[in-house]
PDB file of C-alpha atoms and ligand atoms in Angstrom:
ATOM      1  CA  UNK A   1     -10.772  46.874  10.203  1.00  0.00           C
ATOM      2  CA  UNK A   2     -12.930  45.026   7.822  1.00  0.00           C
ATOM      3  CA  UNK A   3     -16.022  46.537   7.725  1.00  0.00           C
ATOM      4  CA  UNK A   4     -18.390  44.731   5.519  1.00  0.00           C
ATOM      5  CA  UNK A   5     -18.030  40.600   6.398  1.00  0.00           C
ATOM      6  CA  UNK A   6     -19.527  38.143   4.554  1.00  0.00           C
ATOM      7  CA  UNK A   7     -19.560  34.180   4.643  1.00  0.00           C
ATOM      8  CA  UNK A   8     -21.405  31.387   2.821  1.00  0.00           C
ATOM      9  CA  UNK A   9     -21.189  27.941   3.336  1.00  0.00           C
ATOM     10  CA  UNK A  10     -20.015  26.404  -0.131  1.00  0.00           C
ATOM     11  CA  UNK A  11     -20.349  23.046   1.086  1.00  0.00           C
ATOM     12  CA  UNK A  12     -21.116  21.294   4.222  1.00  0.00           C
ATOM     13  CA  UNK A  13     -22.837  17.459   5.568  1.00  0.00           C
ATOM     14  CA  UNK A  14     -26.113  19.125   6.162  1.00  0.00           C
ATOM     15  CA  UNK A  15     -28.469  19.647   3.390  1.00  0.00           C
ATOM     16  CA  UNK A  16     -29.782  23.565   3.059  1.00  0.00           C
ATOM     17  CA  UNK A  17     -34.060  23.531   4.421  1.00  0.00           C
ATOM     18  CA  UNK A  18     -34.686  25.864   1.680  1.00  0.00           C
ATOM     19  CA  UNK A  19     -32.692  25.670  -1.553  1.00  0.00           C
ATOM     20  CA  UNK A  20     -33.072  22.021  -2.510  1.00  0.00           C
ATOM     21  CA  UNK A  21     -31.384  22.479  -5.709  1.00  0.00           C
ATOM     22  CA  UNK A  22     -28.247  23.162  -3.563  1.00  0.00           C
ATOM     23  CA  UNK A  23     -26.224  19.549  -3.001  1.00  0.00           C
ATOM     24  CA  UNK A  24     -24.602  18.415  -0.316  1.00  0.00           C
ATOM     25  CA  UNK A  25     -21.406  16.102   0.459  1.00  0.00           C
ATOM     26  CA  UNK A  26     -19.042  15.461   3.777  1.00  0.00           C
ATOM     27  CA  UNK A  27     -17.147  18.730   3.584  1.00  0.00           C
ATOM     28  CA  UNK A  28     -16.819  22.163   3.828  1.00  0.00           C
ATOM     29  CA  UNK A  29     -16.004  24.887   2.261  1.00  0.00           C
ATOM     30  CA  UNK A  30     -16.901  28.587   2.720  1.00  0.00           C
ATOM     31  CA  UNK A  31     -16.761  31.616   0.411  1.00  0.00           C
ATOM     32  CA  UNK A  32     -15.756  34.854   2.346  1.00  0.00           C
ATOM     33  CA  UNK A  33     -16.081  38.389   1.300  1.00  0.00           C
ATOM     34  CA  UNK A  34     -14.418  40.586   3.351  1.00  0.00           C
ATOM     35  CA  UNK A  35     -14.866  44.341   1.831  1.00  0.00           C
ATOM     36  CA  UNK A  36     -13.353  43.985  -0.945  1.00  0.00           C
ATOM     37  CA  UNK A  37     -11.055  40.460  -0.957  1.00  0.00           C
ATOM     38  CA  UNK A  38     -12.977  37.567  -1.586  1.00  0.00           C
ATOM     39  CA  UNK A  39     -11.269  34.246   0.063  1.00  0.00           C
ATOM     40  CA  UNK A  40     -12.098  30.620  -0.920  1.00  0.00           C
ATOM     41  CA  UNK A  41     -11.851  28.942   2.681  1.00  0.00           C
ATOM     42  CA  UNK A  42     -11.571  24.861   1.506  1.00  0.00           C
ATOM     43  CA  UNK A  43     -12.855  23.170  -1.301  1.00  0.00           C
ATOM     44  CA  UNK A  44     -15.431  20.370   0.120  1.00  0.00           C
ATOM     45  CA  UNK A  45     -14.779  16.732  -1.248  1.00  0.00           C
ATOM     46  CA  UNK A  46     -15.047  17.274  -4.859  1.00  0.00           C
ATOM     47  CA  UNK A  47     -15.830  20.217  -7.765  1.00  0.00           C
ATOM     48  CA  UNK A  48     -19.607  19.857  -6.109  1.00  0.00           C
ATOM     49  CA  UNK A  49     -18.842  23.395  -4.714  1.00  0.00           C
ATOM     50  CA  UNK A  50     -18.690  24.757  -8.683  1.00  0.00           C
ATOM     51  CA  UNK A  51     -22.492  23.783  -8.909  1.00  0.00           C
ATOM     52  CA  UNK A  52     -23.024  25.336  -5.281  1.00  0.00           C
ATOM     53  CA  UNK A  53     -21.396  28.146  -6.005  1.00  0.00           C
ATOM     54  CA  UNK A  54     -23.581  29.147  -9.593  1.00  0.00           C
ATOM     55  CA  UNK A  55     -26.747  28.584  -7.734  1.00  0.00           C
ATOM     56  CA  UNK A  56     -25.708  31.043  -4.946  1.00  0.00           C
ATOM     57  CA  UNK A  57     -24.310  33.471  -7.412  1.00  0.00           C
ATOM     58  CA  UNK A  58     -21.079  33.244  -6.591  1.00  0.00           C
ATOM     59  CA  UNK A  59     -18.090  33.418  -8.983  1.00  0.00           C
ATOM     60  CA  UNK A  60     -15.189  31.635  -8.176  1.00  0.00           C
ATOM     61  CA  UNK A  61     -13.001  32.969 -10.172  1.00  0.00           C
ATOM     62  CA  UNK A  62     -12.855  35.993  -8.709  1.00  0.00           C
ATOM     63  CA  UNK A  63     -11.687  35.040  -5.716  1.00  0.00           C
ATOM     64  CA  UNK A  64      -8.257  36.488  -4.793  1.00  0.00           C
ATOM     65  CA  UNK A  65      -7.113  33.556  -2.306  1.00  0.00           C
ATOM     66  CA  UNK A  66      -7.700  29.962  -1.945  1.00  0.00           C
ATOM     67  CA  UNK A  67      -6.767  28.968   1.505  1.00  0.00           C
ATOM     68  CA  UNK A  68      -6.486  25.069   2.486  1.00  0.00           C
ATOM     69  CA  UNK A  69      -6.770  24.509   6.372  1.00  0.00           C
ATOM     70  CA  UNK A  70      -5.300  21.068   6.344  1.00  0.00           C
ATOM     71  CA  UNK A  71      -4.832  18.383   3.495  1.00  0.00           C
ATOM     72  CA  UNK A  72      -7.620  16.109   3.862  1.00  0.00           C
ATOM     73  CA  UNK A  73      -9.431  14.812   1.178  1.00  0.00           C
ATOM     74  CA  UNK A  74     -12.599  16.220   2.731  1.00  0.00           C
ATOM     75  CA  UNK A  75     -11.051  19.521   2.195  1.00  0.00           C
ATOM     76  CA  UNK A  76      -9.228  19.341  -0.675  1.00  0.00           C
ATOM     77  CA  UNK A  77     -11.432  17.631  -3.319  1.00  0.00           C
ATOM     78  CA  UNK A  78     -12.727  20.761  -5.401  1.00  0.00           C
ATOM     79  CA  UNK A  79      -9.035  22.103  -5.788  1.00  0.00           C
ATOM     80  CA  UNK A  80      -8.288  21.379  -9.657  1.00  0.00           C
ATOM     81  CA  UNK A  81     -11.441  22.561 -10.726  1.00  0.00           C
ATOM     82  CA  UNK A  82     -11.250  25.863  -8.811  1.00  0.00           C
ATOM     83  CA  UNK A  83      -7.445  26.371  -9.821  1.00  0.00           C
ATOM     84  CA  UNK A  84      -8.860  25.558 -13.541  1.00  0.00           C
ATOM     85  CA  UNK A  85     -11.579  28.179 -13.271  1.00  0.00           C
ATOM     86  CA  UNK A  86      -9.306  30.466 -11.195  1.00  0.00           C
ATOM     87  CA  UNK A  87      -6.159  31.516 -12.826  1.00  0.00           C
ATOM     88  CA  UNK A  88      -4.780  34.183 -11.268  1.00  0.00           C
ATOM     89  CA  UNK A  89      -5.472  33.447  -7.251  1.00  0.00           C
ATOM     90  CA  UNK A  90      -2.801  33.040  -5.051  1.00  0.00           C
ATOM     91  CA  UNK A  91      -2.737  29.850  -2.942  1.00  0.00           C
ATOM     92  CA  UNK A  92      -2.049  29.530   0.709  1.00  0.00           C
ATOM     93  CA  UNK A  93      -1.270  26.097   2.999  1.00  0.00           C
ATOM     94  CA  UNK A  94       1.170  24.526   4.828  1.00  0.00           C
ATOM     95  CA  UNK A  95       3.766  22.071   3.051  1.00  0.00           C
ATOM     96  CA  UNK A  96       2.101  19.138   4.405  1.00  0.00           C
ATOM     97  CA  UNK A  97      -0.564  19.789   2.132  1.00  0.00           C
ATOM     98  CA  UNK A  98       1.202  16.853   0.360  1.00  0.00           C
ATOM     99  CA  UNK A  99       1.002  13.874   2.530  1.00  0.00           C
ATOM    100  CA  UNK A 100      -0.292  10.874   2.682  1.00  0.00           C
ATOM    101  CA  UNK A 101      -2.572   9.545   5.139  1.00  0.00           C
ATOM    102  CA  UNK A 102      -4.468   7.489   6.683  1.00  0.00           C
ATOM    103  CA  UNK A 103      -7.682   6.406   8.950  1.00  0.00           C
ATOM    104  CA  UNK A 104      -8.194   3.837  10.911  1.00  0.00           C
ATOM    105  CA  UNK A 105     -11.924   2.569  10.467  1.00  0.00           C
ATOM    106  CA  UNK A 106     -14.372   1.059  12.740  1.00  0.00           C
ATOM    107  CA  UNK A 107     -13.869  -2.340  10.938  1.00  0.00           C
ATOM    108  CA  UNK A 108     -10.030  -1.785  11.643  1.00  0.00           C
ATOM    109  CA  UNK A 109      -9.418  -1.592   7.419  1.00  0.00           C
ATOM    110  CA  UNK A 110      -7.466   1.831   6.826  1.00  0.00           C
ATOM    111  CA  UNK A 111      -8.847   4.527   4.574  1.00  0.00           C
ATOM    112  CA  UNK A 112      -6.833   7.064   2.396  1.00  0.00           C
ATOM    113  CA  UNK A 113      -8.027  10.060   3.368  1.00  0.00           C
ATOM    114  CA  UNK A 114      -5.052  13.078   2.336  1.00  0.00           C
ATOM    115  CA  UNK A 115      -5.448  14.995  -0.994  1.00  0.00           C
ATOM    116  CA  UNK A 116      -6.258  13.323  -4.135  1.00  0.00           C
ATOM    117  CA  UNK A 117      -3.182  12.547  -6.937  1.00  0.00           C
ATOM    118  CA  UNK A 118      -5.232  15.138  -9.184  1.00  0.00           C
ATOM    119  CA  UNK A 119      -5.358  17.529  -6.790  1.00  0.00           C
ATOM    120  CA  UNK A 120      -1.745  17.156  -6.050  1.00  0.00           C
ATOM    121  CA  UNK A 121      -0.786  17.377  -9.030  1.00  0.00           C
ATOM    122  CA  UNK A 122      -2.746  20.467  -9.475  1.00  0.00           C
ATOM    123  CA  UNK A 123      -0.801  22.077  -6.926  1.00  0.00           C
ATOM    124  CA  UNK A 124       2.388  20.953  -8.125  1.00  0.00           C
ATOM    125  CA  UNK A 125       1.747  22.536 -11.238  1.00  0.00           C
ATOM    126  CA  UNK A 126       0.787  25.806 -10.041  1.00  0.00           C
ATOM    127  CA  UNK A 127       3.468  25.955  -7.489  1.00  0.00           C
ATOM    128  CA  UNK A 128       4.426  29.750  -8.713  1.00  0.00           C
ATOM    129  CA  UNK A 129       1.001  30.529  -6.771  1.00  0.00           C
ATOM    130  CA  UNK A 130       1.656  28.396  -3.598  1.00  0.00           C
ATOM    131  CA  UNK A 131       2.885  29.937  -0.763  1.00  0.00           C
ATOM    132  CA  UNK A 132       3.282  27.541   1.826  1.00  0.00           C
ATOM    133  CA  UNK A 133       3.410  28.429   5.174  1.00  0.00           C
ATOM    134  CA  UNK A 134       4.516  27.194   8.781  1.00  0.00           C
ATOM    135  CA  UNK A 135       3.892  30.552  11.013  1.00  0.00           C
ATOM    136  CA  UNK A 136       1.363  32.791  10.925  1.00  0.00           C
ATOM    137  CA  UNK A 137       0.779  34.679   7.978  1.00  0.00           C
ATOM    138  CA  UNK A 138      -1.317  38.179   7.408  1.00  0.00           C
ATOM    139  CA  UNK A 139      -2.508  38.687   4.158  1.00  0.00           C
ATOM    140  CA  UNK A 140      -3.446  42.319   5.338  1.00  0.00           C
ATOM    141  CA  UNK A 141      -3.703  44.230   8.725  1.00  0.00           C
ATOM    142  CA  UNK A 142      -6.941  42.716   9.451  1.00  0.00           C
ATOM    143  CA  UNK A 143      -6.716  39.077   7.771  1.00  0.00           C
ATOM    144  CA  UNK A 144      -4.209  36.294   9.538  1.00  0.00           C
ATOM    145  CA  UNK A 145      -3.635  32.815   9.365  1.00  0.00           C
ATOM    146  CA  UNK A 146      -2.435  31.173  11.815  1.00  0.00           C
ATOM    147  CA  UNK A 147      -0.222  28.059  10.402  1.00  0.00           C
ATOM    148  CA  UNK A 148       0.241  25.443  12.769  1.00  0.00           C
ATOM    149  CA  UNK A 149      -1.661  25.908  15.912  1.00  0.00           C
ATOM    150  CA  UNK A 150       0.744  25.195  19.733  1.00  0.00           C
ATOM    151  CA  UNK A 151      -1.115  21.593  21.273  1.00  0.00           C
ATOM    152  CA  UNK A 152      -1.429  23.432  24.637  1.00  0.00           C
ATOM    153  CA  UNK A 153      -4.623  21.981  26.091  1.00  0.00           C
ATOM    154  CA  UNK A 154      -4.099  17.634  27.184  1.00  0.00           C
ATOM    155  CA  UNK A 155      -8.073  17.717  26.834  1.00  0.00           C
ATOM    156  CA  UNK A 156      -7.835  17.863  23.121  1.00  0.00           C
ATOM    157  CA  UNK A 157      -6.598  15.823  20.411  1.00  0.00           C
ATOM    158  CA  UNK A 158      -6.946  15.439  16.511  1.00  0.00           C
ATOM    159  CA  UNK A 159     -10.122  13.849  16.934  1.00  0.00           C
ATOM    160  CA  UNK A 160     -10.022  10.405  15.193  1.00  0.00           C
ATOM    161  CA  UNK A 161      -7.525   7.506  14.430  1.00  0.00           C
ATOM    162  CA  UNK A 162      -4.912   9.239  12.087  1.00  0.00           C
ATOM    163  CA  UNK A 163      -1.980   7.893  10.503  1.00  0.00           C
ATOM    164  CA  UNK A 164       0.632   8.546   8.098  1.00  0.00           C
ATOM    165  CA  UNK A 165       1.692   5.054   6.850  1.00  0.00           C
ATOM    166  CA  UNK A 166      -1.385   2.270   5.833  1.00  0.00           C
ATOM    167  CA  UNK A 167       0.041  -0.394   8.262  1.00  0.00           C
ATOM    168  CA  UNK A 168      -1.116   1.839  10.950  1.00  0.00           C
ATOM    169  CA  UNK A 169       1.960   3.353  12.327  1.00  0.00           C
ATOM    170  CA  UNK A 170       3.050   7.000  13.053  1.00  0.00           C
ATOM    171  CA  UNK A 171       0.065   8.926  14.016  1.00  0.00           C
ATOM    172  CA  UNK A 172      -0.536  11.830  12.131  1.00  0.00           C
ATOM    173  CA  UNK A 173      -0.846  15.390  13.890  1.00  0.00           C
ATOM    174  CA  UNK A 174      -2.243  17.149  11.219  1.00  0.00           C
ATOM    175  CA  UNK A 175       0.133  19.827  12.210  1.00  0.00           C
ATOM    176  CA  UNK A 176      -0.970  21.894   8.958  1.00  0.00           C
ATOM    177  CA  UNK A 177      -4.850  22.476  10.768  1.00  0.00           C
ATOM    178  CA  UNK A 178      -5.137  26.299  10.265  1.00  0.00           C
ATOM    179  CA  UNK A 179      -7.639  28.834  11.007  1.00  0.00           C
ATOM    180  CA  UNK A 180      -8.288  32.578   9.939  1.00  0.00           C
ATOM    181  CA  UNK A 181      -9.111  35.820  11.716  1.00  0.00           C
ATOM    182  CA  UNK A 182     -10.502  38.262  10.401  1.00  0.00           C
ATOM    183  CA  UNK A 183     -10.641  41.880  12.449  1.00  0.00           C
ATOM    184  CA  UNK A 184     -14.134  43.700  12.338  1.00  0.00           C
ATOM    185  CA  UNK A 185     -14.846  46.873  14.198  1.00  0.00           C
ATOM    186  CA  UNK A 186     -16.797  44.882  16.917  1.00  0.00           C
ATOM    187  CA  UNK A 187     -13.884  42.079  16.822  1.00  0.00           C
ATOM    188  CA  UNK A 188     -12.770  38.709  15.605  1.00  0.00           C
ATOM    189  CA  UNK A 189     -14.310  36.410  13.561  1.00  0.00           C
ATOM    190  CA  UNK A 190     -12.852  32.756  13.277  1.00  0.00           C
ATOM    191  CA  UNK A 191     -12.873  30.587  10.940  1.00  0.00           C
ATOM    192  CA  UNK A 192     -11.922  26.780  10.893  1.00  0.00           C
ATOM    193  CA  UNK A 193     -11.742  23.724   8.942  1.00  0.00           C
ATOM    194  CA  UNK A 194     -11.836  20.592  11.006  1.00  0.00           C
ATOM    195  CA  UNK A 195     -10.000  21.659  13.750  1.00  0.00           C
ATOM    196  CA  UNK A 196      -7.927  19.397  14.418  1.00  0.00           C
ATOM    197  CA  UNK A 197      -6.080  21.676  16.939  1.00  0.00           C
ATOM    198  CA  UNK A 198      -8.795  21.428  19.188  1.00  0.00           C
ATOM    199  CA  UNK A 199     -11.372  25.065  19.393  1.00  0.00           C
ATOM    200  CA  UNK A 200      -9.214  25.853  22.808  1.00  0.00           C
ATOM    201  CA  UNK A 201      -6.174  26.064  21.194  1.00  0.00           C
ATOM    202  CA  UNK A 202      -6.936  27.440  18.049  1.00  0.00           C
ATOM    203  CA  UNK A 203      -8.832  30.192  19.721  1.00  0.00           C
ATOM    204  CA  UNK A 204      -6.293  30.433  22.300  1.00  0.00           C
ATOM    205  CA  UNK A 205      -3.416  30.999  20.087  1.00  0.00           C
ATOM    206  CA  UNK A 206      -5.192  33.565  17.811  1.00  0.00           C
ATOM    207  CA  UNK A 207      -5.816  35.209  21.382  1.00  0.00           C
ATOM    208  CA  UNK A 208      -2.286  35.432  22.102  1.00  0.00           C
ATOM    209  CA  UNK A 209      -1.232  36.531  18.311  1.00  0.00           C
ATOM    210  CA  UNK A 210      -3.871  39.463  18.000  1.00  0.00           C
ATOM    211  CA  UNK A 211      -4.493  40.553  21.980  1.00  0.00           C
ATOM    212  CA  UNK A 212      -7.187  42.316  23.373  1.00  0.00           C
ATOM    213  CA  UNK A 213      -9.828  41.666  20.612  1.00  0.00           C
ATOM    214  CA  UNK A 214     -13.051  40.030  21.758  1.00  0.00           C
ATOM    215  CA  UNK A 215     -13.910  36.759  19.639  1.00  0.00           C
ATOM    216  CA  UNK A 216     -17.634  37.897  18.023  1.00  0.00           C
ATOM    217  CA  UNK A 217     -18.223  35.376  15.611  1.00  0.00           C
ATOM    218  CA  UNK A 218     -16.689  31.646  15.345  1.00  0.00           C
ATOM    219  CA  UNK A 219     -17.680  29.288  12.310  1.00  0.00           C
ATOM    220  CA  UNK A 220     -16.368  25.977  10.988  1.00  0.00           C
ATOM    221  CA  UNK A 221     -16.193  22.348  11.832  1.00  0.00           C
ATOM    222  CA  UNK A 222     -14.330  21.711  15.377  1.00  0.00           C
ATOM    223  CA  UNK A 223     -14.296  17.463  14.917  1.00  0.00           C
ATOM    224  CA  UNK A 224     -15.809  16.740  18.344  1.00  0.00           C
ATOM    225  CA  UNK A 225     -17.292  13.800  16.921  1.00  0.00           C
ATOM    226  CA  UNK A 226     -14.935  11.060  19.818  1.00  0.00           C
ATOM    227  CA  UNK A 227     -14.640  13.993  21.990  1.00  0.00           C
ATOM    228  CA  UNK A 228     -14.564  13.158  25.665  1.00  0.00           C
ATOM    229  CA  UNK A 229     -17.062  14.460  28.144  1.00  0.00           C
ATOM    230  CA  UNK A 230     -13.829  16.224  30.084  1.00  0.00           C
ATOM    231  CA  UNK A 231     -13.171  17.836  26.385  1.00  0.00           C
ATOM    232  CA  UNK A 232     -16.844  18.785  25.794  1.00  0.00           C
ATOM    233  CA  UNK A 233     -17.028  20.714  29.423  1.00  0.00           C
ATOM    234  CA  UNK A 234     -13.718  22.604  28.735  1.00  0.00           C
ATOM    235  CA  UNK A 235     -14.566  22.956  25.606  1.00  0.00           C
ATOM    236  CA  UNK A 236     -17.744  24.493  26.579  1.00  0.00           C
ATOM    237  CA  UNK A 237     -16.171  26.458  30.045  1.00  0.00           C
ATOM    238  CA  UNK A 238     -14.017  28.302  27.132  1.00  0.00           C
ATOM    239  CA  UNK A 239     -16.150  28.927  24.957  1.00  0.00           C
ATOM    240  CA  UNK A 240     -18.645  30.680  27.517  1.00  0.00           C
ATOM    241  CA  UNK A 241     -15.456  32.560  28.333  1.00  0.00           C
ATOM    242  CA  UNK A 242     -15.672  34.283  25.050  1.00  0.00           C
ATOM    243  CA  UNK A 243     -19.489  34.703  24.287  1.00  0.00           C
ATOM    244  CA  UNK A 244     -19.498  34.798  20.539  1.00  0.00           C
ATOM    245  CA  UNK A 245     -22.233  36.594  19.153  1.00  0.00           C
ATOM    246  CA  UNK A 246     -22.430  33.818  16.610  1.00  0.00           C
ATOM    247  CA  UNK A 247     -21.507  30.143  16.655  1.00  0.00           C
ATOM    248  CA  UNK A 248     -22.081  28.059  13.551  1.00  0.00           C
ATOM    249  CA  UNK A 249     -21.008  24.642  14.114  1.00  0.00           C
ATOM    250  CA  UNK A 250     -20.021  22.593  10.713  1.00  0.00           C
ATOM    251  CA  UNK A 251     -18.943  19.521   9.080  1.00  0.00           C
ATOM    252  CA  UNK A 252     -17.532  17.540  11.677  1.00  0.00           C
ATOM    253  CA  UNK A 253     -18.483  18.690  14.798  1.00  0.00           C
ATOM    254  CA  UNK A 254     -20.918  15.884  15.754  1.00  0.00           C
ATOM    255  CA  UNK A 255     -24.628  16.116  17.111  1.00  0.00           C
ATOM    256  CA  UNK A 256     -24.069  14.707  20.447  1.00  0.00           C
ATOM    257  CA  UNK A 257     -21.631  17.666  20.543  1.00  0.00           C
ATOM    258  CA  UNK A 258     -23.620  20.455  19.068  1.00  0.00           C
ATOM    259  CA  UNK A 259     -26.254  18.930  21.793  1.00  0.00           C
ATOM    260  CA  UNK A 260     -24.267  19.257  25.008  1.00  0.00           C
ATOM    261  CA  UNK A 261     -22.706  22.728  23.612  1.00  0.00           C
ATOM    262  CA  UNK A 262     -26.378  23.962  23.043  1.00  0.00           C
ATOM    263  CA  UNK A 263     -27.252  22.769  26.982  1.00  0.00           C
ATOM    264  CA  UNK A 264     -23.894  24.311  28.008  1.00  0.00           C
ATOM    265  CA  UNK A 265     -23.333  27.560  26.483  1.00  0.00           C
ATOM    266  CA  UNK A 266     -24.274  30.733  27.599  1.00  0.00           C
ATOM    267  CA  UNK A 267     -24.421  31.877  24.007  1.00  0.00           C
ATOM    268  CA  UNK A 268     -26.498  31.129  20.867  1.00  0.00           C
ATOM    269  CA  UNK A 269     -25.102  28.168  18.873  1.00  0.00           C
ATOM    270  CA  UNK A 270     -26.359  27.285  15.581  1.00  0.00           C
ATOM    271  CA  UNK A 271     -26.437  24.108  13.211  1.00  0.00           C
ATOM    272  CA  UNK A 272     -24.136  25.392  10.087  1.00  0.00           C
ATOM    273  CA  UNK A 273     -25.615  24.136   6.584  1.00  0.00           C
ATOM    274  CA  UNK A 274     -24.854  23.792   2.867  1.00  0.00           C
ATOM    275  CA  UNK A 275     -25.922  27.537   1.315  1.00  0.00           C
ATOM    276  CA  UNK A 276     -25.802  29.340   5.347  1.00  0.00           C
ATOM    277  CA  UNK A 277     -24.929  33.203   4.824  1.00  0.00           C
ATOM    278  CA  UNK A 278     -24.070  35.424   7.967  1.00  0.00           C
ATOM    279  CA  UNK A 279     -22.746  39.216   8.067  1.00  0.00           C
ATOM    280  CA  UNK A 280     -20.459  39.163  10.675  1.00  0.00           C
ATOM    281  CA  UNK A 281     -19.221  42.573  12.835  1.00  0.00           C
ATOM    282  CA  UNK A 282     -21.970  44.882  11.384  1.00  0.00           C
TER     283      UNK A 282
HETATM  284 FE1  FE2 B 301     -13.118  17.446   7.521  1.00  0.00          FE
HETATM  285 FE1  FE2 B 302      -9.856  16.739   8.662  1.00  0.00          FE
END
């Protein structure tokens, strides 16, 4: 069990009420100290999270793991400079890291929106560091990820118009979406990136892979932005089934979301921020 839990918010959309000399960008990234490993959970939009990360006294490069929940830009923008000022981390993602892709905008234009050439390339060059994965993977006894997350629920989707190719064809699954766990003596904590799984099923399959733990803390962004008001309800109906003593909603959740989950739950849910620290499990 992990007994001391720690996580900052790196980056995220909304600006931090009390540090103004923290800056803010759409993106998210959290730094997580969990006894004595220190995980780099995304990398926001672009090296922004360096400047973050001196003001909140954190070091970067001593961070054992860099993990990437998907490959969008969003995500994925601050990864040369943290491979630069990290040499010795090991990496962790799934192969479609790589990929291009695409959005489908309001005006109907398409907008890149996978990793960066740099950051590619910045991979690429450290692939003895990579490990890429496509099932869940435990870093220790208490620490999983869960690789690509079962589309169980019909209620949820990836959230947005997403496609692989600019002309608009082959929707894109975003099958690399990950979460982590991580296994304190009161329970689970999860964390996720945009969640393009969908909350249910991301929180359903870590369910099924580490059984009979209660879910006490659940951070990230869950992309409920288009989400229907059948989704919301469910969403909410689940959620209420797990009570989380904490529920920090990120990035791209959405206000009208946060709203209706705030009327909903049973639970206390909270706006996430830029420079947000919780102690989870103690
Ligand atoms: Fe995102
Ligand atoms: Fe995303």
């Amino acid at each position: 069990m992990i007994h001391d839990l720690k996580i900052t918010a790196l980056i995220d959309n909304k600006d931090n009420p009390q540090k103004n000399n923290l800056h803010t960008e759409h993106g998210l990234s959290f730094w997580i100290e969990a006894d004595d490993i220190k995980i780099l959970f995304d990398t926001g939009r672009s090296d922004l999270l360096m400047h973050n990360a001196k003001v909140l006294d954190i070091d970067i490069s001593k961070a054992d793991y860099l993990i990437l929940s998907h490959g969008h830009y969003d995500h994925t923008g601050g990864v040369t400079a943290c491979i630069n000022t990290n040499r010795t981390m090991s990496v962790i993602c799934h192969a479609d890291i790589y990929i291009s892709r695409y959005s489908r905008q309001p005006d109907s234009s398409m907008k890149y929106i996978g990793i960066s050439e740099e950051n590619s390339q910045a991979l690429n060059q450290n692939k003895n560091r990579i490990t890429l994965i496509d099932t869940p993977y435990f870093i220790n006894d208490n620490i999983g990820i869960t690789g690509p997350i079962p589309r169980i629920k019909r209620y949820e989707n990836t959230g947005g118009h997403f496609y692989r190719y600019i002309k608009g064809i082959a929707k894109d699954l975003i099958i690399d979406d990950l979460a982590i766990w991580i296994k304190t003596e009161k329970g689970l904590c999860i964390i996720t990136g945009c969640c393009h799984s969908g909350i249910v099923n991301t929180l359903s399959y870590i369910n099924k892979l580490e059984p009979h733990q209660p879910i006490i803390a659940i951070l990230g962004g869950f992309h409920l932005l288009n989400a229907s008001n059948e989704r919301l309800k469910n969403t909410a109906k689940y959620l209420n089934s797990c009570q989380p003593e904490q529920f920090h909603a990120f990035h791209c959740t959405g206000n009208r979301a946060i709203d209706f989950l705030c009327n909903t739950c049973t639970f206390n849910i909270s706006q996430g921020f830029t420079g947000m620290t919780t102690q989870i499990g103690a």
